[in-house]
Short mmCIF file of C-alpha atoms in Angstrom, two decimals:
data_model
loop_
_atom_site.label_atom_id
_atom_site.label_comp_id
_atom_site.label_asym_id
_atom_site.label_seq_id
_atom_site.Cartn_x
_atom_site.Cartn_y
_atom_site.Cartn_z
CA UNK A 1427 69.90 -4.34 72.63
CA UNK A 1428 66.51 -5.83 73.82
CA UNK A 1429 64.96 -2.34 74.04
CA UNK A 1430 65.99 -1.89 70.09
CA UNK A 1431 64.85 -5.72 69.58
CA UNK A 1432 61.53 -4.95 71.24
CA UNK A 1433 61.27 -2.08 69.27
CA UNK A 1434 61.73 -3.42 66.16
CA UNK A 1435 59.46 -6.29 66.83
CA UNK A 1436 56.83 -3.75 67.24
CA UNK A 1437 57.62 -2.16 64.35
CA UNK A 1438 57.55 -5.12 62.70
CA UNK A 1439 53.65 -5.94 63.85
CA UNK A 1440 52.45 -2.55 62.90
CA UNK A 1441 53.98 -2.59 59.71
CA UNK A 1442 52.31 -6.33 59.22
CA UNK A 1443 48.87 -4.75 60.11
CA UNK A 1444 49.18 -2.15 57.69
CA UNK A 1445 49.72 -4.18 54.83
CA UNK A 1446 47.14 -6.67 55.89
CA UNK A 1447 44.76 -3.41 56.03
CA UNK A 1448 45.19 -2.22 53.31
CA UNK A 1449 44.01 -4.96 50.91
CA UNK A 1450 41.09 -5.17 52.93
CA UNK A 1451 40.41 -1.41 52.71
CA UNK A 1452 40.86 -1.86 48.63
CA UNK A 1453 39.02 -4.47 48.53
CA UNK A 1454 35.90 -3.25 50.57
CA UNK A 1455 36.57 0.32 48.21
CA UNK A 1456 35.97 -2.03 45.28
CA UNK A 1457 33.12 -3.05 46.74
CA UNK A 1458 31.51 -0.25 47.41
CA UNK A 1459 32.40 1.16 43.87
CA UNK A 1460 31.14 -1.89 42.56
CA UNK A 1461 27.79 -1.87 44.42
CA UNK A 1462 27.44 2.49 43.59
CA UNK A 1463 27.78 1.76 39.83
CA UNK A 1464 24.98 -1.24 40.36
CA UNK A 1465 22.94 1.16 41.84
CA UNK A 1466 23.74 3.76 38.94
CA UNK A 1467 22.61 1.11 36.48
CA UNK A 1468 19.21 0.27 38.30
CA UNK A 1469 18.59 3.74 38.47
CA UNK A 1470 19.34 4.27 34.82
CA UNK A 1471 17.09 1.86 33.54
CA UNK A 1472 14.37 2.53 35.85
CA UNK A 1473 14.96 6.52 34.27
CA UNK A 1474 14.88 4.66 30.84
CA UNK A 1475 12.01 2.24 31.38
CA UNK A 1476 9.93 5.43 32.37
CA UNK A 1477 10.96 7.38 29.73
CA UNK A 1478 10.26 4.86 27.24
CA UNK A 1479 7.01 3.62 28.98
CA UNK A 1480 4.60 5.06 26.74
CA UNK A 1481 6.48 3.21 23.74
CA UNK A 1482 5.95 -0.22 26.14
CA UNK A 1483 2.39 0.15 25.88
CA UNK A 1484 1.97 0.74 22.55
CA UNK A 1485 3.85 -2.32 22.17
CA UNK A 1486 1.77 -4.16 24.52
CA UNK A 1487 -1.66 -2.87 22.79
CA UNK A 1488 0.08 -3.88 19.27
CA UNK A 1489 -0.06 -7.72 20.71
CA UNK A 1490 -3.33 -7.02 21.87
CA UNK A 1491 -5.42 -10.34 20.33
CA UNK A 1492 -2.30 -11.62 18.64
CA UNK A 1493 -0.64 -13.38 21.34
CA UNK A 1494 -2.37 -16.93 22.43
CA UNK A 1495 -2.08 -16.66 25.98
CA UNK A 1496 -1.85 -13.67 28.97
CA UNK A 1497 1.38 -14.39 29.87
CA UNK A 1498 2.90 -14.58 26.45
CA UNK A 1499 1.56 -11.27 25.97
CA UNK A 1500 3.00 -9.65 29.00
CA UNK A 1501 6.40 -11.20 28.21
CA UNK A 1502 9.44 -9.23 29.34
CA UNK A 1503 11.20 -7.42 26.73
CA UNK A 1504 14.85 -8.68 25.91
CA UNK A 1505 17.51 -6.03 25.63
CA UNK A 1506 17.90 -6.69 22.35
CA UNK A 1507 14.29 -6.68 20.74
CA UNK A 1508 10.60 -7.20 21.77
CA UNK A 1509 10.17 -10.26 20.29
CA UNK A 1510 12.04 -14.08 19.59
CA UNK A 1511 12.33 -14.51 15.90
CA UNK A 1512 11.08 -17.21 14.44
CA UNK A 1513 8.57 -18.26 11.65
CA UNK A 1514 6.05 -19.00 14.39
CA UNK A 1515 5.86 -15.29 15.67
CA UNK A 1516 2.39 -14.50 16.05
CA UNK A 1517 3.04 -11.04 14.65
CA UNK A 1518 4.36 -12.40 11.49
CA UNK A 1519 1.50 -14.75 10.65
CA UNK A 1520 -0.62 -12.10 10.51
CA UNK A 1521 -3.83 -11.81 7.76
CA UNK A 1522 -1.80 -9.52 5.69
CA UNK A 1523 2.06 -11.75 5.84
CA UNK A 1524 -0.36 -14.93 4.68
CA UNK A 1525 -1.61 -13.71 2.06
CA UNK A 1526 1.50 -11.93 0.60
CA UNK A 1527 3.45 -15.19 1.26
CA UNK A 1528 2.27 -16.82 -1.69
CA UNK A 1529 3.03 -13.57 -3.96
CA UNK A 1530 7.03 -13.43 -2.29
CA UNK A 1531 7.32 -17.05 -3.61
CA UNK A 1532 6.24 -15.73 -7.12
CA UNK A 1533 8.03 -12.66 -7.24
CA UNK A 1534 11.23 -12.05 -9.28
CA UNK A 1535 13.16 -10.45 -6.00
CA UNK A 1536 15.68 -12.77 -5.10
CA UNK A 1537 15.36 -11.61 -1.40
CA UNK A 1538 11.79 -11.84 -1.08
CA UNK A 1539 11.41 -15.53 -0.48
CA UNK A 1540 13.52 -15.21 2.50
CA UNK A 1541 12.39 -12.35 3.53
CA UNK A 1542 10.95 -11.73 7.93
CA UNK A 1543 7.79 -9.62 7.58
CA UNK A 1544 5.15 -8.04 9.37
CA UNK A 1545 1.80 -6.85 8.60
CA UNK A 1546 -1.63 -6.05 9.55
CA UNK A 1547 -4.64 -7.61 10.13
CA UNK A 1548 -7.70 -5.96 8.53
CA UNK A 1549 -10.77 -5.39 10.62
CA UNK A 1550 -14.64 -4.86 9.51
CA UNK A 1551 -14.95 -2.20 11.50
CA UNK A 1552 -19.18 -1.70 12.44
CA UNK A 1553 -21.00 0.54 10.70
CA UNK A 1554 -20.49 4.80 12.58
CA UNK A 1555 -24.00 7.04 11.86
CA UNK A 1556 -22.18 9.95 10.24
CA UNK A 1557 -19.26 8.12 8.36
CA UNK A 1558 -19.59 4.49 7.70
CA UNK A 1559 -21.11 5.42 4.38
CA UNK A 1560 -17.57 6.85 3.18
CA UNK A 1561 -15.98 4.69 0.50
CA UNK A 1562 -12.56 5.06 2.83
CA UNK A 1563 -14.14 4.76 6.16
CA UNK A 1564 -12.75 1.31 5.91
CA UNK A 1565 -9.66 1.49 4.77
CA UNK A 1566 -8.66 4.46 7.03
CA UNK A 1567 -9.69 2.94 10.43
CA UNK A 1568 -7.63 0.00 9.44
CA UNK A 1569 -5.19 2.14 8.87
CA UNK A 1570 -5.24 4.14 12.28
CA UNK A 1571 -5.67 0.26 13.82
CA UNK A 1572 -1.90 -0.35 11.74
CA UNK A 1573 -0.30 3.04 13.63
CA UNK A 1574 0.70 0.95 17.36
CA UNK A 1575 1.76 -1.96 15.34
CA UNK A 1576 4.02 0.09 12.81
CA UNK A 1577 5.24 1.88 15.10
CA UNK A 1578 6.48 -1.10 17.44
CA UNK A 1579 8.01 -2.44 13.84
CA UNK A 1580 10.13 0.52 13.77
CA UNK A 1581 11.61 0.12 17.69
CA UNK A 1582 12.08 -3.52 16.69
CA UNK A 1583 14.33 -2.26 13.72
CA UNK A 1584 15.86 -0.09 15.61
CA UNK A 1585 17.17 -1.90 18.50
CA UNK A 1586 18.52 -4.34 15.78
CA UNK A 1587 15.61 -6.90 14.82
CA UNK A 1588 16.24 -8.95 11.21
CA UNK A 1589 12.94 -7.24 9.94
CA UNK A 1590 13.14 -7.19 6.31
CA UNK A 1591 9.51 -5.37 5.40
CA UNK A 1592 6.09 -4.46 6.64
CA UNK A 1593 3.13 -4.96 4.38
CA UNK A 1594 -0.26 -2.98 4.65
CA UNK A 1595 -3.52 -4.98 2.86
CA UNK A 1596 -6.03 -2.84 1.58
CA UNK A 1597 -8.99 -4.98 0.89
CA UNK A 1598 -11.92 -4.09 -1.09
CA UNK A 1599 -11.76 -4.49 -4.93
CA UNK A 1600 -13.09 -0.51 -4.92
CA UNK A 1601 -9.57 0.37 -3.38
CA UNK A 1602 -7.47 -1.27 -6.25
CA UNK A 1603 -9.64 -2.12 -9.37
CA UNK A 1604 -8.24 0.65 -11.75
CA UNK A 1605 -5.11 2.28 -11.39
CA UNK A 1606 -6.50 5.86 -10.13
CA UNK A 1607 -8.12 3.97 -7.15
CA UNK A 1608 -4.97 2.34 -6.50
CA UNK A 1609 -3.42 5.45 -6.57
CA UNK A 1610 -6.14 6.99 -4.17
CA UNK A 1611 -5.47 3.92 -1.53
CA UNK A 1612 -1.82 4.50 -1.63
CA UNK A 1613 -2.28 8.29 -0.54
CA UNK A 1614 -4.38 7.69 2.02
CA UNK A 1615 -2.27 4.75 3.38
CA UNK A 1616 0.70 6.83 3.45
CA UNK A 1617 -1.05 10.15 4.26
CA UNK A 1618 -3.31 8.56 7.62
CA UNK A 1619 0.88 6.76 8.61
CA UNK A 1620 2.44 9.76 8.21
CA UNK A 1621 -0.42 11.91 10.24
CA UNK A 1622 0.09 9.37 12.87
CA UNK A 1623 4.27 9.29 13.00
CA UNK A 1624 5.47 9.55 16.64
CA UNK A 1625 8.24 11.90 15.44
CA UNK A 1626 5.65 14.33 14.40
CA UNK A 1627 7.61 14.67 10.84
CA UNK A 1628 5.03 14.09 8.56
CA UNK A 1629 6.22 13.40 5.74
CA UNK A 1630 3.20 13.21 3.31
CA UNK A 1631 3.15 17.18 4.39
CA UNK A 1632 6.06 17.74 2.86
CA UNK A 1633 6.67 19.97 -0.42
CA UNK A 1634 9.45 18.46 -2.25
CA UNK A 1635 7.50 14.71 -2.04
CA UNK A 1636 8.33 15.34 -5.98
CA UNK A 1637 11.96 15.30 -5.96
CA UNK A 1638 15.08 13.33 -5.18
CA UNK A 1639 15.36 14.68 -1.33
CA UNK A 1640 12.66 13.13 -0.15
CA UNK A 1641 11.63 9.60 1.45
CA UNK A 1642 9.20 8.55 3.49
CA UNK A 1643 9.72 8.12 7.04
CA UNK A 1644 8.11 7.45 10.01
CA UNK A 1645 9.48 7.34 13.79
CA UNK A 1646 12.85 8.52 12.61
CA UNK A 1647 12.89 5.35 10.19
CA UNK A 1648 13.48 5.61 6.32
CA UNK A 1649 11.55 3.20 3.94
CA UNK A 1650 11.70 1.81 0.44
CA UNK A 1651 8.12 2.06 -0.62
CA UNK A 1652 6.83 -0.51 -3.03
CA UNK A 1653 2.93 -1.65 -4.04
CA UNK A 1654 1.21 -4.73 -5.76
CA UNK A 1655 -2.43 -4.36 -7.10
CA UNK A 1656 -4.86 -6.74 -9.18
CA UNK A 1657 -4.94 -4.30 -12.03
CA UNK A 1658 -1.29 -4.49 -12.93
CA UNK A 1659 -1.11 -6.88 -15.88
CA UNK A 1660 1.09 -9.99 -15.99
CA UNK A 1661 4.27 -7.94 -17.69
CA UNK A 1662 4.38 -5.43 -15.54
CA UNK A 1663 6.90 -5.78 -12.30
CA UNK A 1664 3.91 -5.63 -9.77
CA UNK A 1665 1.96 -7.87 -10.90
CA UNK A 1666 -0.14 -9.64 -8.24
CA UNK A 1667 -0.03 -13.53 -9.82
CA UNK A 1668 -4.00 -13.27 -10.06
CA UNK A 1669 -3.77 -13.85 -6.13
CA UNK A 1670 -6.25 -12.17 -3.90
CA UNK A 1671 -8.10 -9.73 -6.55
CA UNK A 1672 -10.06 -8.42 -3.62
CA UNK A 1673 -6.42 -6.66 -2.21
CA UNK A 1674 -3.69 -4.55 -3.00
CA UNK A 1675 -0.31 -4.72 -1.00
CA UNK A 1676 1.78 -1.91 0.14
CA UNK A 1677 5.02 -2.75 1.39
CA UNK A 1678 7.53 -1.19 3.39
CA UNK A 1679 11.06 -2.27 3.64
CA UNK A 1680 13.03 -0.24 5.79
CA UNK A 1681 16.30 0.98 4.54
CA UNK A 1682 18.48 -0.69 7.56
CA UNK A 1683 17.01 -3.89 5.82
CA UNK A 1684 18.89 -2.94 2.72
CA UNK A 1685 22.44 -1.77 4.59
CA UNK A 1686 21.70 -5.32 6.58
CA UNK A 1687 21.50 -7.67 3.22
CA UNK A 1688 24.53 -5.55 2.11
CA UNK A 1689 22.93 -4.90 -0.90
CA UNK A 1690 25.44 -2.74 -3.17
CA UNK A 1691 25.09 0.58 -3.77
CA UNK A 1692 22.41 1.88 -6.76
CA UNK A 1693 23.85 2.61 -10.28
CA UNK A 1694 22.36 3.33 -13.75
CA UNK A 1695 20.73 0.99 -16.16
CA UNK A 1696 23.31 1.21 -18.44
CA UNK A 1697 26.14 0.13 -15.58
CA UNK A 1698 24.02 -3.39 -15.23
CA UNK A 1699 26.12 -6.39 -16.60
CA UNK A 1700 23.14 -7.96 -18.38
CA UNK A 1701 24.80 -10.83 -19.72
CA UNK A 1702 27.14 -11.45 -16.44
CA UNK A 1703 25.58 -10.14 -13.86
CA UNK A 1704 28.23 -9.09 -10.83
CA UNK A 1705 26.30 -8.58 -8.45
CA UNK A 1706 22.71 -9.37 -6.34
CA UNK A 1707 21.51 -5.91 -7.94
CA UNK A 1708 22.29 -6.84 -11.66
CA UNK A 1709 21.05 -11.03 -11.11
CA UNK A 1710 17.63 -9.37 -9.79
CA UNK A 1711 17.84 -6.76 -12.66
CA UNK A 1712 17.97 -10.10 -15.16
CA UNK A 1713 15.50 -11.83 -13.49
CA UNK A 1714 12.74 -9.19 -13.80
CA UNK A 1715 13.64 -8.84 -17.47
CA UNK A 1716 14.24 -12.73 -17.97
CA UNK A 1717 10.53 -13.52 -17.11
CA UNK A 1718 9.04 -10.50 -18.83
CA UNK A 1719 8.68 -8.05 -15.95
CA UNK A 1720 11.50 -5.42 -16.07
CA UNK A 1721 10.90 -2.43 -14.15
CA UNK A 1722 12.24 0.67 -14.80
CA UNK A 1723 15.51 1.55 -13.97
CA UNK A 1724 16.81 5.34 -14.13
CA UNK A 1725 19.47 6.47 -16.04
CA UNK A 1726 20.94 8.31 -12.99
CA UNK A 1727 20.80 7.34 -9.27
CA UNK A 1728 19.66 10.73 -7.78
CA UNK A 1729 15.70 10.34 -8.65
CA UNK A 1730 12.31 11.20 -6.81
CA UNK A 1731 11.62 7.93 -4.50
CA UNK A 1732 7.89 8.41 -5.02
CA UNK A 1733 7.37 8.18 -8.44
CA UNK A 1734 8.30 4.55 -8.19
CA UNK A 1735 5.35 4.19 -5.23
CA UNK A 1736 2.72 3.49 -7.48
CA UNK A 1737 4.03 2.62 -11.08
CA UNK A 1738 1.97 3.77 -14.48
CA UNK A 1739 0.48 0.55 -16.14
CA UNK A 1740 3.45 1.02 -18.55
CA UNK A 1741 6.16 1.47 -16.43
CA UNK A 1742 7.92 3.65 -19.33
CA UNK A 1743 4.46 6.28 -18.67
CA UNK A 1744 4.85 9.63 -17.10
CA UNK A 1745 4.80 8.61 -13.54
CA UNK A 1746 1.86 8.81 -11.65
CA UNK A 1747 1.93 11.78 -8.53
CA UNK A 1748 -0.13 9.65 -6.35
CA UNK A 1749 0.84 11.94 -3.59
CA UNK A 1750 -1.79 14.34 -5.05
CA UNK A 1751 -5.35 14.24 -3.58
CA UNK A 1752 -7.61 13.89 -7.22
CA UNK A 1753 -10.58 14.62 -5.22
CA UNK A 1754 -12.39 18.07 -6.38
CA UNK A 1755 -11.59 21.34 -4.01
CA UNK A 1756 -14.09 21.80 -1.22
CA UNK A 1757 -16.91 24.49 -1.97
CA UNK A 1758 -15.70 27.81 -0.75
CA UNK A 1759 -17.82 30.94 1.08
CA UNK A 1760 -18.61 33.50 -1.24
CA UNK A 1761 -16.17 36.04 -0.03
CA UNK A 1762 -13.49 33.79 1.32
CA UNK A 1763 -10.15 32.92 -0.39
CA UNK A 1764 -8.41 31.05 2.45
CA UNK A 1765 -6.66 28.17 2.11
CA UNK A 1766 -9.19 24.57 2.23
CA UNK A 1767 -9.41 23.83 6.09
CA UNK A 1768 -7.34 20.84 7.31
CA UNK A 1769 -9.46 20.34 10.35
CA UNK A 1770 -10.91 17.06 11.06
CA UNK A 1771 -13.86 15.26 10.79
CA UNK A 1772 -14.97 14.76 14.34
CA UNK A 1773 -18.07 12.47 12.97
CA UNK A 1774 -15.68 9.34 12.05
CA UNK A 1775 -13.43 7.74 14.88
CA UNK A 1776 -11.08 5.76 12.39
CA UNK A 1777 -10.61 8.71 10.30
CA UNK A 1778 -9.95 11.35 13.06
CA UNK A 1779 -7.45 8.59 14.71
CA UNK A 1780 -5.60 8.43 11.14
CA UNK A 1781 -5.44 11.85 10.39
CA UNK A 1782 -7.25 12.27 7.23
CA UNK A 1783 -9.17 15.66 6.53
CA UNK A 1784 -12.75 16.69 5.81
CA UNK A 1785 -11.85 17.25 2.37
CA UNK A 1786 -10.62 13.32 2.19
CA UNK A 1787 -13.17 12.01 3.80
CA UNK A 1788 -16.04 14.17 1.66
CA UNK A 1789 -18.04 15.13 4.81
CA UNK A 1790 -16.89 18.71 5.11
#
């Protein structure tokens, strides 16, 4: 009997160490699965930080002189966006957001006073032998200065940001005094973006910029295009409030913005409850039309986006193909028949940067 006692006792330890062992060896598995899928992670986001370096420093050269201090500028990135939002954002108080403050608090939108925007900040660039004479030389090196900082608006509404709209200044009363030079800014604003979109789409390339499939897009993001210019008169729904006569606006609100503000869903003119309005579309509808600005308003909801770009001076005029370069066609060889070159004009930095063509620029 003390042989089978013994052995039981021993039995009885072993069995003990075994089932003290085995927690252990779960728990140091756990560990070790837990400190693998750490090291997974790390290496993940070291794969994505590398991946998406070249994005970082476009970023960073975006904040370049708009930050107030080295270490603000060199701020880490948050998972969720690049930026804090707040009203004090340096990239919000930018020339272009002040002056189009004052012309959101006038406007019959209802979203527009509230609205988070970004802009640009328009630079005198120094006078280039070979291209500073050009009426646009101007306008299109601000505009290849815009392409970093438009482009780190899109990542910002794409990882989530509450960006309502970006808005482009054109200054120089030559850019917006009559409507055809309005029209001419507005192509070459679009055209120089969409040369410069990271996606390579280019959407100003496109051939149905005429009909109801296309919008324009840039990094993979969709916009509502809208403009503002100091020869709109006082009824018409872009009027610019007699503020800054020197600039036009071009404004970009991308569609997320919309699906965001849960805006509902487009309809017809004649679906709009004009003497009850239902919804935020028909109250901004009334508005417009209550203080003598109603835009136009299809009678279907499958229409070309850019004929509402750049409104006619009557908005109930044929609308106006901005898209269209009115410059004359370049002067041909005698014997050739080819299509106009779309090579650049290696003479103008700012213009090459933005993409524009000889033909634009009038130095072919």
């Amino acid at each position: 009997s003390d042989g089978g006692g013994n052995g039981s006792a021993t039995f009885s330890l072993a069995s003990l160490a075994d089932l003290l062992f085995l927690p252990s060896l779960a728990l140091v598995s756990i560990a070790m699965l837990w400190w693998d899928d750490n090291r997974s992670r790390r290496q993940l986001e070291a794969e994505t930080k590398e991946k998406l370096s070249a994005h970082l420093r476009i970023a960073e050269f975006a904040q370049q002189g708009l930050l107030a201090d080295e270490e603000a500028k060199y701020a880490p990135i948050p998972k969720a966006s690049c930026l804090s939002w707040s009203e004090e954002d340096s990239l919000a108080r930018s020339e272009a957001c002040k002056k189009f403050e004052a012309l959101k608090r006038k406007t019959q939108c209802l979203f527009a006073q509230k609205a988070f925007v970004w802009g640009n900040d328009w630079v005198e660039e120094p006078a280039i032998a070979g291209c500073s004479q050009d009426p646009h030389f101007q306008l299109l090196s601000n505009v290849a200065r815009t392409i970093p900082r438009f482009y780190r608006f899109c990542l910002e509404v794409k990882a989530g940001a509450a960006l309502d709209a970006f808005v482009f200044e054109a200054r120089g009363s030559e850019l917006c005094s009559d409507i055809d030079r309005f029209a001419t800014t507005v192509r070459l604003v679009l055209s120089g973006l969409s040369r410069g979109d990271p996606a390579g789409v280019d959407c100003m390339q496109k051939t149905n910029i005429a009909k109801a499939s296309w919008y324009f897009q840039f990094a993979r993001e969709s916009f509502f295009v809208t403009s503002f210019a100091p020869c709109y008169s006082e009824t018409h729904p872009r009027y610019q409030f007699g503020l800054h006569p020197e600039s036009c606006f071009i404004l970009f609100q991308p569609e997320m913005a919309f699906l965001r503000h849960d805006l509902p869903p487009d309809r017809p003119k004649s679906d709009t409850n004009w003497q009850e309005p239902s919804d935020i579309r028909d109250r901004i509808r009334v508005n417009f039309r209550k203080h003598g600005r109603e835009y136009k308003i299809p009678e279907t909801i499958s229409y070309p986006p850019a004929e509402f770009i750049v409104p006619p001076l009557d908005v109930n005029d044929t609308p106006i193909a901005f898209w269209k370069s009115s410059l004359p066609p370049p002067t041909s060889s005698s014997s050739s028949t080819s299509a106009p070159s779309r090579s650049f004009a290696p003479a103008c930095p700012g213009a090459l940067a933005a993409a524009v063509t000889k033909e634009e620029l009038g130095t072919a």
